[in-house]
Amino acid sequence: MYAAIPITPHILLQRNISTINISIYFRCFCGKLQLLPSIRSIKMLMILSFITPLVVLSTFPHQEPRFLIPLIFPLIYLHGDSVLPNYCNALGTVTTIEEQSNNISKKTCSINFFKIWLIINLFLVGFYGFLHQGGIFSSVRYLHDNIQSAPVNTEFHIVTSNMYTFPKSFLLQRDNYVLSPKHTTKKPVFLYEEGSRDLHLIMHQLKELLEMRRKANNLRNYKFYFFTINNRMEDIENVIPYSGIFFNKTVSFWPHLSTEAMPDLTRYCFFPVSMFYQDCEVVSLCDYGQRIFEMFQLTMYQISLSP
């Protein structure tokens, strides 16, 4: 007689369909449910205030970390004591030596956890507060000064790619309105947000806008600006000969990083790091630092139709 060959999924299925095991699982599940706070408690309210918006935000196709900012308050209420607990006992409270040693070990662990939490938050402050989309404020300030010093009859057409939206309030933006029957103030700034569209499609639309503006029969001057991340400069240089558009690199703003189009840090390398990468362009250490520095920039181009 041969022994039956043990099949793991079959054994697990036999054990789990047993009425005794099912009753044990049900009791464990009910015991876990009893550990949950009351539905009328503040703690349950905070749990729902965290889970419900998180589920709703997870269904959005466009997601950004800043959307999670409203969830910070319920997280602080629920887990703030885990980050920095309060071990101060009331006056007259008697504790055993074992409880004191446990409190000391928990306090040491919480202090280490608090240090890690603090380091992570300092990193995130630097990343999201200065590096991530950091060139927008400097570029808006530059545009504001440029628009303010330009003649009144000048139009500004601003096209953006792979970056956040410019705050219109800083661009002296306003709709057309009538000052008197003979005087009308026209809209000075026109924004075109291209997002992460293909560069060839953007070039096609830029050419259409330039040709449309050149054919317009009015006496207003106009300027076209194109803003994009600097690590797309090589792609732009490959498209320029076929676009019929002249690009004049005007100014760059640092620091700036768009997570939608991360820079390729392996494009350049230096010796001896080049020994581990075969497809990178080998440069000196000084040039490597300069190339990496230029990748984290937002660049403004003044564009016009090629002659």
mmCIF file of N, CA, C and O in Angstrom, residues 200-290:
data_model
loop_
_atom_site.group_PDB
_atom_site.id
_atom_site.type_symbol
_atom_site.label_atom_id
_atom_site.label_comp_id
_atom_site.label_asym_id
_atom_site.label_seq_id
_atom_site.Cartn_x
_atom_site.Cartn_y
_atom_site.Cartn_z
ATOM 1 N N HIS A 200 5.846 66.514 -29.939
ATOM 2 C CA HIS A 200 5.513 66.804 -31.339
ATOM 3 C C HIS A 200 4.145 67.489 -31.447
ATOM 4 O O HIS A 200 3.963 68.412 -32.244
ATOM 5 N N LEU A 201 3.192 67.046 -30.625
ATOM 6 C CA LEU A 201 1.871 67.676 -30.628
ATOM 7 C C LEU A 201 1.947 69.099 -30.101
ATOM 8 O O LEU A 201 1.259 70.001 -30.593
ATOM 9 N N ILE A 202 2.807 69.309 -29.103
ATOM 10 C CA ILE A 202 2.975 70.657 -28.563
ATOM 11 C C ILE A 202 3.580 71.583 -29.614
ATOM 12 O O ILE A 202 3.143 72.736 -29.782
ATOM 13 N N MET A 203 4.576 71.103 -30.349
ATOM 14 C CA MET A 203 5.191 71.910 -31.398
ATOM 15 C C MET A 203 4.179 72.279 -32.479
ATOM 16 O O MET A 203 4.176 73.409 -32.990
ATOM 17 N N HIS A 204 3.311 71.334 -32.804
ATOM 18 C CA HIS A 204 2.288 71.599 -33.818
ATOM 19 C C HIS A 204 1.329 72.694 -33.358
ATOM 20 O O HIS A 204 0.993 73.605 -34.125
ATOM 21 N N GLN A 205 0.942 72.627 -32.078
ATOM 22 C CA GLN A 205 0.032 73.653 -31.566
ATOM 23 C C GLN A 205 0.730 75.005 -31.442
ATOM 24 O O GLN A 205 0.118 76.048 -31.710
ATOM 25 N N LEU A 206 1.988 75.014 -31.078
ATOM 26 C CA LEU A 206 2.735 76.271 -30.998
ATOM 27 C C LEU A 206 2.801 76.951 -32.369
ATOM 28 O O LEU A 206 2.620 78.175 -32.473
ATOM 29 N N LYS A 207 3.054 76.157 -33.395
ATOM 30 C CA LYS A 207 3.131 76.737 -34.737
ATOM 31 C C LYS A 207 1.786 77.306 -35.167
ATOM 32 O O LYS A 207 1.721 78.390 -35.773
ATOM 33 N N GLU A 208 0.704 76.609 -34.841
ATOM 34 C CA GLU A 208 -0.629 77.119 -35.170
ATOM 35 C C GLU A 208 -0.923 78.429 -34.450
ATOM 36 O O GLU A 208 -1.475 79.371 -35.034
ATOM 37 N N LEU A 209 -0.547 78.513 -33.171
ATOM 38 C CA LEU A 209 -0.775 79.743 -32.405
ATOM 39 C C LEU A 209 0.036 80.905 -32.972
ATOM 40 O O LEU A 209 -0.466 82.035 -33.088
ATOM 41 N N LEU A 210 1.283 80.644 -33.329
ATOM 42 C CA LEU A 210 2.133 81.699 -33.889
ATOM 43 C C LEU A 210 1.605 82.186 -35.233
ATOM 44 O O LEU A 210 1.573 83.399 -35.500
ATOM 45 N N GLU A 211 1.206 81.262 -36.080
ATOM 46 C CA GLU A 211 0.666 81.661 -37.386
ATOM 47 C C GLU A 211 -0.659 82.403 -37.248
ATOM 48 O O GLU A 211 -0.916 83.383 -37.961
ATOM 49 N N MET A 212 -1.488 81.963 -36.301
ATOM 50 C CA MET A 212 -2.771 82.631 -36.089
ATOM 51 C C MET A 212 -2.559 84.055 -35.585
ATOM 52 O O MET A 212 -3.236 84.990 -36.009
ATOM 53 N N ARG A 213 -1.584 84.224 -34.692
ATOM 54 C CA ARG A 213 -1.336 85.558 -34.139
ATOM 55 C C ARG A 213 -0.706 86.475 -35.172
ATOM 56 O O ARG A 213 -0.986 87.679 -35.214
ATOM 57 N N ARG A 214 0.133 85.927 -36.065
ATOM 58 C CA ARG A 214 0.768 86.753 -37.093
ATOM 59 C C ARG A 214 -0.249 87.221 -38.134
ATOM 60 O O ARG A 214 -0.136 88.323 -38.685
ATOM 61 N N LYS A 215 -1.274 86.408 -38.395
ATOM 62 C CA LYS A 215 -2.287 86.764 -39.389
ATOM 63 C C LYS A 215 -3.329 87.742 -38.824
ATOM 64 O O LYS A 215 -4.111 88.297 -39.592
ATOM 65 N N ALA A 216 -3.357 87.898 -37.483
ATOM 66 C CA ALA A 216 -4.348 88.792 -36.893
ATOM 67 C C ALA A 216 -4.054 90.239 -37.295
ATOM 68 O O ALA A 216 -2.912 90.715 -37.217
ATOM 69 N N ASN A 217 -5.077 90.960 -37.696
ATOM 70 C CA ASN A 217 -4.921 92.339 -38.154
ATOM 71 C C ASN A 217 -5.190 93.316 -37.009
ATOM 72 O O ASN A 217 -6.273 93.878 -36.886
ATOM 73 N N ASN A 218 -4.234 93.489 -36.156
ATOM 74 C CA ASN A 218 -4.327 94.522 -35.112
ATOM 75 C C ASN A 218 -2.922 95.035 -34.822
ATOM 76 O O ASN A 218 -1.923 94.467 -35.241
ATOM 77 N N LEU A 219 -2.873 96.107 -34.097
ATOM 78 C CA LEU A 219 -1.603 96.794 -33.846
ATOM 79 C C LEU A 219 -0.946 96.377 -32.530
ATOM 80 O O LEU A 219 0.004 97.023 -32.095
ATOM 81 N N ARG A 220 -1.438 95.325 -31.902
ATOM 82 C CA ARG A 220 -0.881 94.922 -30.614
ATOM 83 C C ARG A 220 0.401 94.106 -30.814
ATOM 84 O O ARG A 220 0.498 93.246 -31.702
ATOM 85 N N ASN A 221 1.389 94.386 -29.964
ATOM 86 C CA ASN A 221 2.605 93.576 -29.956
ATOM 87 C C ASN A 221 2.319 92.273 -29.207
ATOM 88 O O ASN A 221 1.387 92.189 -28.406
ATOM 89 N N TYR A 222 3.131 91.288 -29.444
ATOM 90 C CA TYR A 222 2.915 90.025 -28.758
ATOM 91 C C TYR A 222 4.255 89.333 -28.521
ATOM 92 O O TYR A 222 5.221 89.508 -29.253
ATOM 93 N N LYS A 223 4.270 88.537 -27.450
ATOM 94 C CA LYS A 223 5.427 87.724 -27.099
ATOM 95 C C LYS A 223 4.947 86.320 -26.748
ATOM 96 O O LYS A 223 3.939 86.160 -26.047
ATOM 97 N N PHE A 224 5.685 85.333 -27.229
ATOM 98 C CA PHE A 224 5.364 83.939 -26.940
ATOM 99 C C PHE A 224 6.475 83.351 -26.068
ATOM 100 O O PHE A 224 7.654 83.416 -26.436
ATOM 101 N N TYR A 225 6.071 82.775 -24.935
ATOM 102 C CA TYR A 225 7.022 82.123 -24.035
ATOM 103 C C TYR A 225 6.623 80.656 -23.877
ATOM 104 O O TYR A 225 5.437 80.328 -23.774
ATOM 105 N N PHE A 226 7.646 79.800 -23.852
ATOM 106 C CA PHE A 226 7.425 78.365 -23.651
ATOM 107 C C PHE A 226 8.230 77.919 -22.437
ATOM 108 O O PHE A 226 9.448 78.068 -22.394
ATOM 109 N N PHE A 227 7.535 77.372 -21.436
ATOM 110 C CA PHE A 227 8.169 76.902 -20.203
ATOM 111 C C PHE A 227 8.132 75.373 -20.169
ATOM 112 O O PHE A 227 7.076 74.758 -20.373
ATOM 113 N N THR A 228 9.274 74.781 -19.885
ATOM 114 C CA THR A 228 9.346 73.333 -19.733
ATOM 115 C C THR A 228 10.546 72.993 -18.868
ATOM 116 O O THR A 228 11.416 73.847 -18.609
ATOM 117 N N ILE A 229 10.602 71.741 -18.428
ATOM 118 C CA ILE A 229 11.717 71.301 -17.585
ATOM 119 C C ILE A 229 12.973 71.167 -18.426
ATOM 120 O O ILE A 229 12.918 70.832 -19.609
ATOM 121 N N ASN A 230 14.103 71.412 -17.804
ATOM 122 C CA ASN A 230 15.357 71.492 -18.555
ATOM 123 C C ASN A 230 15.835 70.123 -19.040
ATOM 124 O O ASN A 230 16.605 70.053 -19.999
ATOM 125 N N ASN A 231 15.411 69.034 -18.400
ATOM 126 C CA ASN A 231 15.874 67.723 -18.846
ATOM 127 C C ASN A 231 15.197 67.279 -20.140
ATOM 128 O O ASN A 231 15.506 66.224 -20.669
ATOM 129 N N ARG A 232 14.273 68.111 -20.674
ATOM 130 C CA ARG A 232 13.695 67.839 -21.996
ATOM 131 C C ARG A 232 14.401 68.635 -23.093
ATOM 132 O O ARG A 232 13.952 68.634 -24.245
ATOM 133 N N MET A 233 15.491 69.301 -22.746
ATOM 134 C CA MET A 233 16.181 70.149 -23.709
ATOM 135 C C MET A 233 16.689 69.333 -24.900
ATOM 136 O O MET A 233 16.624 69.780 -26.046
ATOM 137 N N GLU A 234 17.177 68.139 -24.649
ATOM 138 C CA GLU A 234 17.689 67.309 -25.743
ATOM 139 C C GLU A 234 16.555 66.911 -26.687
ATOM 140 O O GLU A 234 16.740 66.903 -27.911
ATOM 141 N N ASP A 235 15.384 66.599 -26.140
ATOM 142 C CA ASP A 235 14.235 66.260 -26.989
ATOM 143 C C ASP A 235 13.797 67.466 -27.824
ATOM 144 O O ASP A 235 13.420 67.320 -28.996
ATOM 145 N N ILE A 236 13.836 68.658 -27.204
ATOM 146 C CA ILE A 236 13.459 69.874 -27.937
ATOM 147 C C ILE A 236 14.434 70.131 -29.077
ATOM 148 O O ILE A 236 14.036 70.496 -30.193
ATOM 149 N N GLU A 237 15.727 69.944 -28.824
ATOM 150 C CA GLU A 237 16.722 70.170 -29.868
ATOM 151 C C GLU A 237 16.543 69.198 -31.038
ATOM 152 O O GLU A 237 16.858 69.543 -32.185
ATOM 153 N N ASN A 238 16.030 68.005 -30.768
ATOM 154 C CA ASN A 238 15.791 67.046 -31.846
ATOM 155 C C ASN A 238 14.558 67.407 -32.669
ATOM 156 O O ASN A 238 14.448 67.020 -33.840
ATOM 157 N N VAL A 239 13.611 68.125 -32.055
ATOM 158 C CA VAL A 239 12.358 68.454 -32.737
ATOM 159 C C VAL A 239 12.444 69.791 -33.465
ATOM 160 O O VAL A 239 11.760 70.010 -34.476
ATOM 161 N N ILE A 240 13.293 70.707 -32.987
ATOM 162 C CA ILE A 240 13.357 72.068 -33.539
ATOM 163 C C ILE A 240 13.572 72.107 -35.055
ATOM 164 O O ILE A 240 12.887 72.860 -35.766
ATOM 165 N N PRO A 241 14.487 71.310 -35.623
ATOM 166 C CA PRO A 241 14.708 71.416 -37.085
ATOM 167 C C PRO A 241 13.476 71.119 -37.925
ATOM 168 O O PRO A 241 13.400 71.563 -39.070
ATOM 169 N N TYR A 242 12.507 70.381 -37.386
ATOM 170 C CA TYR A 242 11.323 70.007 -38.155
ATOM 171 C C TYR A 242 10.075 70.776 -37.710
ATOM 172 O O TYR A 242 8.995 70.527 -38.238
ATOM 173 N N SER A 243 10.213 71.674 -36.765
ATOM 174 C CA SER A 243 9.038 72.349 -36.212
ATOM 175 C C SER A 243 8.721 73.668 -36.910
ATOM 176 O O SER A 243 7.589 74.139 -36.869
ATOM 177 N N GLY A 244 9.721 74.302 -37.534
ATOM 178 C CA GLY A 244 9.518 75.620 -38.135
ATOM 179 C C GLY A 244 9.419 76.723 -37.098
ATOM 180 O O GLY A 244 8.875 77.797 -37.379
ATOM 181 N N ILE A 245 9.934 76.478 -35.894
ATOM 182 C CA ILE A 245 9.864 77.440 -34.794
ATOM 183 C C ILE A 245 11.281 77.742 -34.328
ATOM 184 O O ILE A 245 12.129 76.836 -34.226
ATOM 185 N N PHE A 246 11.533 79.000 -34.039
ATOM 186 C CA PHE A 246 12.829 79.425 -33.507
ATOM 187 C C PHE A 246 12.727 79.530 -31.989
ATOM 188 O O PHE A 246 11.844 80.206 -31.454
ATOM 189 N N PHE A 247 13.626 78.836 -31.275
ATOM 190 C CA PHE A 247 13.644 78.826 -29.815
ATOM 191 C C PHE A 247 14.845 79.635 -29.322
ATOM 192 O O PHE A 247 15.986 79.360 -29.706
ATOM 193 N N ASN A 248 14.576 80.596 -28.465
ATOM 194 C CA ASN A 248 15.631 81.383 -27.838
ATOM 195 C C ASN A 248 15.573 81.148 -26.327
ATOM 196 O O ASN A 248 14.642 81.588 -25.657
ATOM 197 N N LYS A 249 16.565 80.417 -25.824
ATOM 198 C CA LYS A 249 16.611 80.131 -24.388
ATOM 199 C C LYS A 249 16.893 81.414 -23.623
ATOM 200 O O LYS A 249 17.981 81.976 -23.720
ATOM 201 N N THR A 250 15.916 81.852 -22.840
ATOM 202 C CA THR A 250 16.011 83.159 -22.189
ATOM 203 C C THR A 250 16.591 83.070 -20.792
ATOM 204 O O THR A 250 17.576 83.729 -20.472
ATOM 205 N N VAL A 251 16.004 82.248 -19.941
ATOM 206 C CA VAL A 251 16.441 82.176 -18.555
ATOM 207 C C VAL A 251 16.015 80.828 -17.982
ATOM 208 O O VAL A 251 15.066 80.197 -18.464
ATOM 209 N N SER A 252 16.739 80.371 -16.964
ATOM 210 C CA SER A 252 16.417 79.120 -16.262
ATOM 211 C C SER A 252 16.238 79.410 -14.785
ATOM 212 O O SER A 252 16.870 80.324 -14.232
ATOM 213 N N PHE A 253 15.398 78.601 -14.145
ATOM 214 C CA PHE A 253 15.077 78.794 -12.730
ATOM 215 C C PHE A 253 15.402 77.506 -11.978
ATOM 216 O O PHE A 253 14.975 76.415 -12.373
ATOM 217 N N TRP A 254 16.132 77.669 -10.880
ATOM 218 C CA TRP A 254 16.574 76.526 -10.072
ATOM 219 C C TRP A 254 16.213 76.785 -8.616
ATOM 220 O O TRP A 254 16.269 77.928 -8.160
ATOM 221 N N PRO A 255 15.825 75.742 -7.867
ATOM 222 C CA PRO A 255 15.668 74.337 -8.245
ATOM 223 C C PRO A 255 14.259 74.054 -8.735
ATOM 224 O O PRO A 255 13.309 74.736 -8.383
ATOM 225 N N HIS A 256 14.137 73.026 -9.550
ATOM 226 C CA HIS A 256 12.819 72.630 -10.054
ATOM 227 C C HIS A 256 12.863 71.154 -10.415
ATOM 228 O O HIS A 256 13.790 70.684 -11.075
ATOM 229 N N LEU A 257 11.836 70.436 -9.969
ATOM 230 C CA LEU A 257 11.709 69.011 -10.282
ATOM 231 C C LEU A 257 10.247 68.696 -10.539
ATOM 232 O O LEU A 257 9.380 69.063 -9.750
ATOM 233 N N SER A 258 9.978 68.017 -11.641
ATOM 234 C CA SER A 258 8.635 67.547 -11.963
ATOM 235 C C SER A 258 8.641 66.026 -11.875
ATOM 236 O O SER A 258 9.361 65.362 -12.628
ATOM 237 N N THR A 259 7.850 65.491 -10.955
ATOM 238 C CA THR A 259 7.801 64.041 -10.804
ATOM 239 C C THR A 259 7.125 63.373 -11.994
ATOM 240 O O THR A 259 7.267 62.165 -12.180
ATOM 241 N N GLU A 260 6.382 64.164 -12.809
ATOM 242 C CA GLU A 260 5.773 63.587 -14.000
ATOM 243 C C GLU A 260 6.815 63.247 -15.058
ATOM 244 O O GLU A 260 6.555 62.411 -15.927
ATOM 245 N N ALA A 261 7.961 63.886 -15.019
ATOM 246 C CA ALA A 261 9.038 63.622 -15.975
ATOM 247 C C ALA A 261 10.363 63.730 -15.223
ATOM 248 O O ALA A 261 11.041 64.759 -15.267
ATOM 249 N N MET A 262 10.702 62.659 -14.541
ATOM 250 C CA MET A 262 11.913 62.654 -13.728
ATOM 251 C C MET A 262 13.158 62.703 -14.610
ATOM 252 O O MET A 262 13.194 62.109 -15.701
ATOM 253 N N PRO A 263 14.194 63.433 -14.166
ATOM 254 C CA PRO A 263 15.437 63.478 -14.953
ATOM 255 C C PRO A 263 16.156 62.137 -14.941
ATOM 256 O O PRO A 263 16.099 61.398 -13.947
ATOM 257 N N ASP A 264 16.805 61.822 -16.041
ATOM 258 C CA ASP A 264 17.558 60.578 -16.168
ATOM 259 C C ASP A 264 18.975 60.813 -15.637
ATOM 260 O O ASP A 264 19.836 61.354 -16.352
ATOM 261 N N LEU A 265 19.213 60.391 -14.403
ATOM 262 C CA LEU A 265 20.515 60.621 -13.777
ATOM 263 C C LEU A 265 21.587 59.676 -14.297
ATOM 264 O O LEU A 265 22.764 59.866 -13.986
ATOM 265 N N THR A 266 21.196 58.675 -15.056
ATOM 266 C CA THR A 266 22.184 57.736 -15.608
ATOM 267 C C THR A 266 22.631 58.131 -17.014
ATOM 268 O O THR A 266 23.382 57.391 -17.643
ATOM 269 N N ARG A 267 22.183 59.271 -17.504
ATOM 270 C CA ARG A 267 22.583 59.703 -18.846
ATOM 271 C C ARG A 267 24.055 60.063 -18.874
ATOM 272 O O ARG A 267 24.746 59.847 -19.871
ATOM 273 N N TYR A 268 24.556 60.633 -17.774
ATOM 274 C CA TYR A 268 25.960 61.025 -17.675
ATOM 275 C C TYR A 268 26.603 60.277 -16.512
ATOM 276 O O TYR A 268 25.935 59.917 -15.532
ATOM 277 N N CYS A 269 27.893 60.051 -16.610
ATOM 278 C CA CYS A 269 28.638 59.401 -15.539
ATOM 279 C C CYS A 269 30.101 59.823 -15.646
ATOM 280 O O CYS A 269 30.523 60.422 -16.631
ATOM 281 N N PHE A 270 30.856 59.515 -14.638
ATOM 282 C CA PHE A 270 32.278 59.868 -14.595
ATOM 283 C C PHE A 270 33.064 58.658 -14.116
ATOM 284 O O PHE A 270 32.521 57.720 -13.518
ATOM 285 N N PHE A 271 34.337 58.668 -14.380
ATOM 286 C CA PHE A 271 35.206 57.574 -13.963
ATOM 287 C C PHE A 271 35.440 57.650 -12.449
ATOM 288 O O PHE A 271 35.639 58.747 -11.915
ATOM 289 N N PRO A 272 35.372 56.542 -11.693
ATOM 290 C CA PRO A 272 35.247 55.131 -12.115
ATOM 291 C C PRO A 272 33.815 54.612 -12.167
ATOM 292 O O PRO A 272 33.599 53.421 -12.378
ATOM 293 N N VAL A 273 32.811 55.480 -11.951
ATOM 294 C CA VAL A 273 31.427 55.019 -12.012
ATOM 295 C C VAL A 273 31.092 54.513 -13.410
ATOM 296 O O VAL A 273 30.257 53.624 -13.587
ATOM 297 N N SER A 274 31.752 55.064 -14.432
ATOM 298 C CA SER A 274 31.475 54.659 -15.814
ATOM 299 C C SER A 274 31.782 53.178 -16.064
ATOM 300 O O SER A 274 31.319 52.606 -17.052
ATOM 301 N N MET A 275 32.548 52.542 -15.174
ATOM 302 C CA MET A 275 32.853 51.131 -15.334
ATOM 303 C C MET A 275 31.611 50.266 -15.142
ATOM 304 O O MET A 275 31.548 49.140 -15.649
ATOM 305 N N PHE A 276 30.617 50.779 -14.424
ATOM 306 C CA PHE A 276 29.408 50.005 -14.133
ATOM 307 C C PHE A 276 28.252 50.350 -15.076
ATOM 308 O O PHE A 276 27.202 49.721 -15.006
ATOM 309 N N TYR A 277 28.401 51.356 -15.920
ATOM 310 C CA TYR A 277 27.354 51.763 -16.866
ATOM 311 C C TYR A 277 27.944 51.790 -18.268
ATOM 312 O O TYR A 277 28.995 52.390 -18.504
ATOM 313 N N GLN A 278 27.273 51.162 -19.203
ATOM 314 C CA GLN A 278 27.784 51.072 -20.562
ATOM 315 C C GLN A 278 27.189 52.131 -21.486
ATOM 316 O O GLN A 278 27.802 52.508 -22.472
ATOM 317 N N ASP A 279 25.978 52.586 -21.189
ATOM 318 C CA ASP A 279 25.275 53.488 -22.107
ATOM 319 C C ASP A 279 25.342 54.944 -21.691
ATOM 320 O O ASP A 279 24.654 55.785 -22.268
ATOM 321 N N CYS A 280 26.129 55.289 -20.700
ATOM 322 C CA CYS A 280 26.174 56.672 -20.227
ATOM 323 C C CYS A 280 27.280 57.444 -20.955
ATOM 324 O O CYS A 280 28.228 56.861 -21.476
ATOM 325 N N GLU A 281 27.119 58.758 -20.985
ATOM 326 C CA GLU A 281 28.120 59.636 -21.576
ATOM 327 C C GLU A 281 29.153 59.994 -20.504
ATOM 328 O O GLU A 281 28.816 60.604 -19.488
ATOM 329 N N VAL A 282 30.399 59.621 -20.718
ATOM 330 C CA VAL A 282 31.447 59.817 -19.720
ATOM 331 C C VAL A 282 31.934 61.261 -19.770
ATOM 332 O O VAL A 282 32.346 61.755 -20.829
ATOM 333 N N VAL A 283 31.880 61.943 -18.650
ATOM 334 C CA VAL A 283 32.346 63.319 -18.524
ATOM 335 C C VAL A 283 33.192 63.423 -17.272
ATOM 336 O O VAL A 283 33.262 62.498 -16.459
ATOM 337 N N SER A 284 33.824 64.562 -17.117
ATOM 338 C CA SER A 284 34.609 64.785 -15.902
ATOM 339 C C SER A 284 33.680 64.988 -14.710
ATOM 340 O O SER A 284 32.477 65.232 -14.852
ATOM 341 N N LEU A 285 34.240 64.898 -13.518
ATOM 342 C CA LEU A 285 33.440 65.040 -12.307
ATOM 343 C C LEU A 285 32.814 66.425 -12.219
ATOM 344 O O LEU A 285 31.647 66.570 -11.817
ATOM 345 N N CYS A 286 33.550 67.452 -12.612
ATOM 346 C CA CYS A 286 33.027 68.824 -12.583
ATOM 347 C C CYS A 286 31.878 68.986 -13.574
ATOM 348 O O CYS A 286 30.837 69.569 -13.242
ATOM 349 N N ASP A 287 32.066 68.452 -14.803
ATOM 350 C CA ASP A 287 31.000 68.534 -15.804
ATOM 351 C C ASP A 287 29.787 67.723 -15.388
ATOM 352 O O ASP A 287 28.641 68.106 -15.673
ATOM 353 N N TYR A 288 30.029 66.597 -14.721
ATOM 354 C CA TYR A 288 28.908 65.767 -14.255
ATOM 355 C C TYR A 288 28.046 66.535 -13.256
ATOM 356 O O TYR A 288 26.805 66.520 -13.346
ATOM 357 N N GLY A 289 28.707 67.216 -12.315
ATOM 358 C CA GLY A 289 27.950 68.018 -11.356
ATOM 359 C C GLY A 289 27.163 69.129 -12.029
ATOM 360 O O GLY A 289 26.020 69.412 -11.652
ATOM 361 N N GLN A 290 27.751 69.752 -13.040
ATOM 362 C CA GLN A 290 27.050 70.821 -13.766
ATOM 363 C C GLN A 290 25.866 70.270 -14.555
ATOM 364 O O GLN A 290 24.790 70.884 -14.583
#
